[in-house]
Amino acid sequence: LAGHTNVVCCLGYTPQGDLLSGSWDTTVRVWRNGSLLHQLVGHDHAVWAVLGLEDGRVLTASADKTLKLWQGEKCVRTYSGHTGVVRGIASLGDAGFVS
């Protein structure tokens, strides 16, 4: 899996079986069967956590103190309010997520 321009610091997967890689290069890449499917560009600092959601969307967390929700390659929502680096995300099923 080549493509990131800096250290890959987190990995995850989607329920559909796609691999997610987050990097210090501020991007997330979505891989299917070893090939790049999407590149998610929008964070200002390193991406520290990735989470594939049941509906096919992807949630990312960053050192820029935000989380972003992605549909394909488009950021559809930015969550702000953290006062520091966001290093983890966990799904709560129908109740949403925590970070």
C-alpha positions as a Python dict, from the first residue, in 0.01 Angstrom:
ca = {
    (1, 'L'): (0, 0, 0),
    (2, 'A'): (203, 292, -129),
    (3, 'G'): (92, 651, -142),
    (4, 'H'): (113, 826, 193),
    (5, 'T'): (393, 1085, 209),
    (6, 'N'): (454, 1044, 582),
    (7, 'V'): (415, 789, 862),
    (8, 'V'): (95, 583, 872),
    (9, 'C'): (-18, 606, 1234),
    (10, 'C'): (-356, 430, 1232),
    (11, 'L'): (-537, 153, 1052),
    (12, 'G'): (-898, 45, 1047),
    (13, 'Y'): (-1151, -125, 825),
    (14, 'T'): (-1506, -82, 708),
    (15, 'P'): (-1784, -336, 753),
    (16, 'Q'): (-1767, -372, 373),
    (17, 'G'): (-1408, -498, 406),
    (18, 'D'): (-1215, -190, 291),
    (19, 'L'): (-889, -100, 469),
    (20, 'L'): (-846, 251, 610),
    (21, 'S'): (-505, 411, 667),
    (22, 'G'): (-452, 744, 844),
    (23, 'S'): (-125, 933, 828),
    (24, 'W'): (86, 1218, 955),
    (25, 'D'): (50, 1351, 599),
    (26, 'T'): (-304, 1463, 710),
    (27, 'T'): (-486, 1222, 477),
    (28, 'V'): (-680, 900, 498),
    (29, 'R'): (-673, 643, 223),
    (30, 'V'): (-942, 386, 161),
    (31, 'W'): (-816, 64, 1),
    (32, 'R'): (-1010, -216, -162),
    (33, 'N'): (-831, -539, -249),
    (34, 'G'): (-494, -360, -230),
    (35, 'S'): (-592, -75, -465),
    (36, 'L'): (-664, 285, -370),
    (37, 'L'): (-1038, 354, -372),
    (38, 'H'): (-1055, 702, -211),
    (39, 'Q'): (-821, 963, -67),
    (40, 'L'): (-979, 1172, 208),
    (41, 'V'): (-825, 1520, 223),
    (42, 'G'): (-939, 1786, 468),
    (43, 'H'): (-762, 1764, 803),
    (44, 'D'): (-498, 2026, 888),
    (45, 'H'): (-279, 1795, 1100),
    (46, 'A'): (-204, 1424, 1141),
    (47, 'V'): (-491, 1176, 1137),
    (48, 'W'): (-480, 966, 1456),
    (49, 'A'): (-791, 748, 1429),
    (50, 'V'): (-1022, 606, 1163),
    (51, 'L'): (-1355, 427, 1193),
    (52, 'G'): (-1565, 261, 922),
    (53, 'L'): (-1937, 291, 988),
    (54, 'E'): (-2209, 39, 903),
    (55, 'D'): (-2365, 269, 642),
    (56, 'G'): (-2040, 295, 444),
    (57, 'R'): (-1934, 635, 572),
    (58, 'V'): (-1595, 691, 739),
    (59, 'L'): (-1518, 888, 1055),
    (60, 'T'): (-1169, 1033, 1108),
    (61, 'A'): (-1001, 1202, 1406),
    (62, 'S'): (-703, 1433, 1395),
    (63, 'A'): (-440, 1634, 1576),
    (64, 'D'): (-626, 1938, 1440),
    (65, 'K'): (-880, 1875, 1724),
    (66, 'T'): (-1161, 1778, 1486),
    (67, 'L'): (-1344, 1471, 1364),
    (68, 'K'): (-1471, 1449, 1008),
    (69, 'L'): (-1747, 1238, 860),
    (70, 'W'): (-1693, 1127, 500),
    (71, 'Q'): (-1925, 997, 231),
    (72, 'G'): (-1698, 872, -44),
    (73, 'E'): (-1430, 1140, -87),
    (74, 'K'): (-1654, 1424, 40),
    (75, 'C'): (-1645, 1556, 396),
    (76, 'V'): (-2011, 1589, 492),
    (77, 'R'): (-1963, 1708, 851),
    (78, 'T'): (-1688, 1841, 1076),
    (79, 'Y'): (-1718, 1793, 1453),
    (80, 'S'): (-1528, 2043, 1667),
    (81, 'G'): (-1505, 2111, 2039),
    (82, 'H'): (-1207, 1906, 2152),
    (83, 'T'): (-936, 2111, 2321),
    (84, 'G'): (-656, 1875, 2221),
    (85, 'V'): (-556, 1605, 1978),
    (86, 'V'): (-830, 1350, 1907),
    (87, 'R'): (-660, 1011, 1929),
    (88, 'G'): (-947, 764, 1933),
    (89, 'I'): (-1298, 692, 1811),
    (90, 'A'): (-1533, 414, 1915),
    (91, 'S'): (-1872, 319, 1777),
    (92, 'L'): (-2171, 303, 2010),
    (93, 'G'): (-2392, 138, 1748),
    (94, 'D'): (-2726, 314, 1711),
    (95, 'A'): (-2626, 564, 1982),
    (96, 'G'): (-2347, 716, 1766),
    (97, 'F'): (-1982, 735, 1863),
    (98, 'V'): (-1743, 863, 2129),
    (99, 'S'): (-1408, 1032, 2087),
}
